[in-house]
Structure formats: C-alpha cells, structure tokens
C-alpha cells in the first residue's frame, strides 16, 4: 500500500505573508529601513556633508545657511514617512491580533486535550480501585 503524502499545513504567519500586497511589502520594508541605525547614520553623514559643502563652497552655494532646501527635503521625507510607518504599524497590530487569536485557539485545544487525559487517568484509577476492592473482598471470603 502506497503511503499518502500530506502537505504540511501553513502557519498563520505564512498565510499572512502570502496575502500581503506589493504596497504592504514596500511599506514594511521602508518602515524597517527608516527605523534602523544604518538609516540614521547614513542620513547624519549626508546632512553633515550637505552643510559642509554649502559652507565651504567658494563659487556656488545651492542651499546657503539656514539650509531652507535641506529643511524642505526633511519635511517632504517626514510627510511621506509618517503614513508609511503608520501603515506598517497597523499591519503589525493586525499580525499581533491574529497571533493572539491563534495562541488562544492553541491554548483552548491544549486545555481540552489535558482535560480528556485527566478524565482517562481518573477512569484508570477508578478501574484499579475497583479491582483492588474486588480482590480484597475475594480475600475476605
């Protein structure tokens, strides 16, 4: 007889990952990137470089002090970053909620199995006690 192969069941996380759209994946990766030390370090280096080049530029200052263009770039970055990060946080909340529900289902199933095992152990104990009582009664006769 040939053994039937079963496909492994997908976890809730795998199902969730597969259901994400391109925009959701993009927002998550942007939020992950902007929330990293590497982003902060690179941005700091670029800002310092921007300021230094504008201070020492002898011929052409494309953004002279007080760096209004740089301020505009930061404002634009913040205007786009905030909603993207909020989208990623909302999805994280959804993932947390799904995980909590899956954990709850697992706990309920485990509780039912434990209760069933406890009932079976109680039945075995009762059967043993009944046998012992029967043996003791037989010994008295």
CSV table of C-alpha atoms in Angstrom, one decimal:
chain,number,residue,atom,x,y,z
A,1,UNK,CA,0.0,0.0,0.0
A,2,UNK,CA,1.4,3.4,-1.0
A,3,UNK,CA,1.7,5.9,1.8
A,4,UNK,CA,-0.2,9.1,1.1
A,5,UNK,CA,1.9,12.3,1.2
A,6,UNK,CA,0.3,15.2,3.0
A,7,UNK,CA,1.3,18.7,2.5
A,8,UNK,CA,2.5,20.5,5.7
A,9,UNK,CA,-0.1,23.0,6.9
A,10,UNK,CA,0.8,26.6,6.6
A,11,UNK,CA,1.2,28.6,9.7
A,12,UNK,CA,-0.9,31.8,10.2
A,13,UNK,CA,2.3,33.8,9.6
A,14,UNK,CA,3.0,32.1,6.3
A,15,UNK,CA,-0.6,32.7,5.2
A,16,UNK,CA,-0.3,36.3,6.3
A,17,UNK,CA,2.9,36.8,4.4
A,18,UNK,CA,1.5,35.4,1.2
A,19,UNK,CA,-1.6,37.6,1.4
A,20,UNK,CA,0.4,40.9,1.5
A,21,UNK,CA,0.2,43.2,-1.5
A,22,UNK,CA,3.2,44.9,-3.1
A,23,UNK,CA,2.3,48.2,-1.4
A,24,UNK,CA,2.2,46.5,2.0
A,25,UNK,CA,5.5,44.8,1.5
A,26,UNK,CA,7.0,48.1,0.3
A,27,UNK,CA,5.6,50.0,3.3
A,28,UNK,CA,7.0,47.4,5.7
A,29,UNK,CA,10.5,47.4,4.1
A,30,UNK,CA,10.5,51.3,4.1
A,31,UNK,CA,9.5,51.3,7.8
A,32,UNK,CA,12.1,48.7,8.6
A,33,UNK,CA,14.8,50.7,6.8
A,34,UNK,CA,13.8,54.1,8.3
A,35,UNK,CA,13.7,52.5,11.8
A,36,UNK,CA,17.3,51.3,11.6
A,37,UNK,CA,20.6,52.7,12.9
A,38,UNK,CA,22.0,52.3,9.4
A,39,UNK,CA,19.4,54.8,8.1
A,40,UNK,CA,20.2,57.3,11.0
A,41,UNK,CA,23.9,57.0,10.4
A,42,UNK,CA,23.6,57.5,6.6
A,43,UNK,CA,21.2,60.4,7.0
A,44,UNK,CA,23.5,62.1,9.5
A,45,UNK,CA,26.5,61.7,7.2
A,46,UNK,CA,24.5,63.2,4.3
A,47,UNK,CA,23.3,66.1,6.4
A,48,UNK,CA,26.8,66.9,7.7
A,49,UNK,CA,28.2,66.6,4.1
A,50,UNK,CA,25.4,68.8,2.8
A,51,UNK,CA,26.1,71.5,5.4
A,52,UNK,CA,29.9,71.3,5.0
A,53,UNK,CA,29.7,71.5,1.2
A,54,UNK,CA,27.5,74.6,1.4
A,55,UNK,CA,29.7,76.3,4.0
A,56,UNK,CA,33.0,75.8,2.0
A,57,UNK,CA,31.6,76.3,-1.5
A,58,UNK,CA,33.5,79.1,-2.9
A,59,UNK,CA,31.6,79.7,-6.1
A,60,UNK,CA,28.1,78.2,-5.8
A,61,UNK,CA,26.0,77.8,-2.7
A,62,UNK,CA,23.0,75.7,-3.8
A,63,UNK,CA,21.5,75.9,-0.3
A,64,UNK,CA,23.0,78.7,1.8
A,65,UNK,CA,22.6,78.9,5.5
A,66,UNK,CA,19.8,78.5,7.1
A,67,UNK,CA,19.6,75.5,4.7
A,68,UNK,CA,16.0,76.0,3.6
A,69,UNK,CA,16.3,73.4,0.8
A,70,UNK,CA,17.5,70.8,3.3
A,71,UNK,CA,14.6,71.7,5.6
A,72,UNK,CA,12.2,71.2,2.7
A,73,UNK,CA,13.8,67.8,2.0
A,74,UNK,CA,13.3,66.8,5.6
A,75,UNK,CA,9.7,68.0,5.6
A,76,UNK,CA,9.0,66.0,2.5
A,77,UNK,CA,10.6,62.9,3.9
A,78,UNK,CA,8.6,63.2,7.1
A,79,UNK,CA,5.4,63.8,5.2
A,80,UNK,CA,5.8,60.5,3.3
A,81,UNK,CA,7.5,58.5,6.1
A,82,UNK,CA,4.8,59.1,8.7
A,83,UNK,CA,1.9,57.5,6.9
A,84,UNK,CA,4.1,54.7,5.6
A,85,UNK,CA,5.3,53.9,9.1
A,86,UNK,CA,1.7,54.1,10.4
A,87,UNK,CA,0.6,51.6,7.7
A,88,UNK,CA,3.3,49.2,8.8
A,89,UNK,CA,2.3,49.7,12.5
A,90,UNK,CA,-1.4,49.0,11.6
A,91,UNK,CA,-0.3,45.8,9.9
A,92,UNK,CA,1.8,44.8,12.9
A,93,UNK,CA,-1.2,45.3,15.1
A,94,UNK,CA,-3.2,43.0,12.8
A,95,UNK,CA,-0.5,40.4,12.9
A,96,UNK,CA,-0.4,40.6,16.7
A,97,UNK,CA,-4.1,40.2,16.9
A,98,UNK,CA,-4.1,37.2,14.6
A,99,UNK,CA,-1.2,35.7,16.6
A,100,UNK,CA,-3.1,36.2,19.8
A,101,UNK,CA,-6.2,34.5,18.4
A,102,UNK,CA,-4.1,31.6,17.1
A,103,UNK,CA,-2.4,31.3,20.5
A,104,UNK,CA,-5.8,31.3,22.2
A,105,UNK,CA,-7.1,28.6,19.9
A,106,UNK,CA,-4.0,26.5,20.6
A,107,UNK,CA,-4.4,27.0,24.4
A,108,UNK,CA,-8.1,26.0,24.2
A,109,UNK,CA,-7.2,22.9,22.2
A,110,UNK,CA,-4.4,22.0,24.7
A,111,UNK,CA,-6.8,22.6,27.6
A,112,UNK,CA,-9.3,20.2,26.1
A,113,UNK,CA,-6.7,17.5,25.5
A,114,UNK,CA,-5.4,17.9,29.1
A,115,UNK,CA,-8.9,17.6,30.4
A,116,UNK,CA,-9.5,14.5,28.3
A,117,UNK,CA,-6.3,12.9,29.6
A,118,UNK,CA,-7.3,13.8,33.1
A,119,UNK,CA,-10.7,12.0,32.6
A,120,UNK,CA,-8.9,9.0,31.2
A,121,UNK,CA,-6.5,8.9,34.1
A,122,UNK,CA,-9.4,9.2,36.5
A,123,UNK,CA,-11.1,6.3,34.8
A,124,UNK,CA,-8.0,4.1,35.0
A,125,UNK,CA,-7.6,5.0,38.7
A,126,UNK,CA,-11.3,4.1,39.4
A,127,UNK,CA,-10.9,0.8,37.5
A,128,UNK,CA,-7.8,0.0,39.5
A,129,UNK,CA,-9.5,0.8,42.8
A,130,UNK,CA,-12.5,-1.3,41.7
A,131,UNK,CA,-10.2,-4.2,41.0
A,132,UNK,CA,-8.4,-3.8,44.3
A,133,UNK,CA,-11.7,-3.7,46.2
A,134,UNK,CA,-12.8,-6.8,44.3
A,135,UNK,CA,-9.6,-8.6,45.2
A,136,UNK,CA,-9.9,-7.6,48.9
A,137,UNK,CA,-13.5,-8.8,49.0
A,138,UNK,CA,-12.4,-12.1,47.5
A,139,UNK,CA,-9.7,-12.4,50.1
A,140,UNK,CA,-12.2,-11.9,52.9
A,141,UNK,CA,-14.3,-14.8,51.8
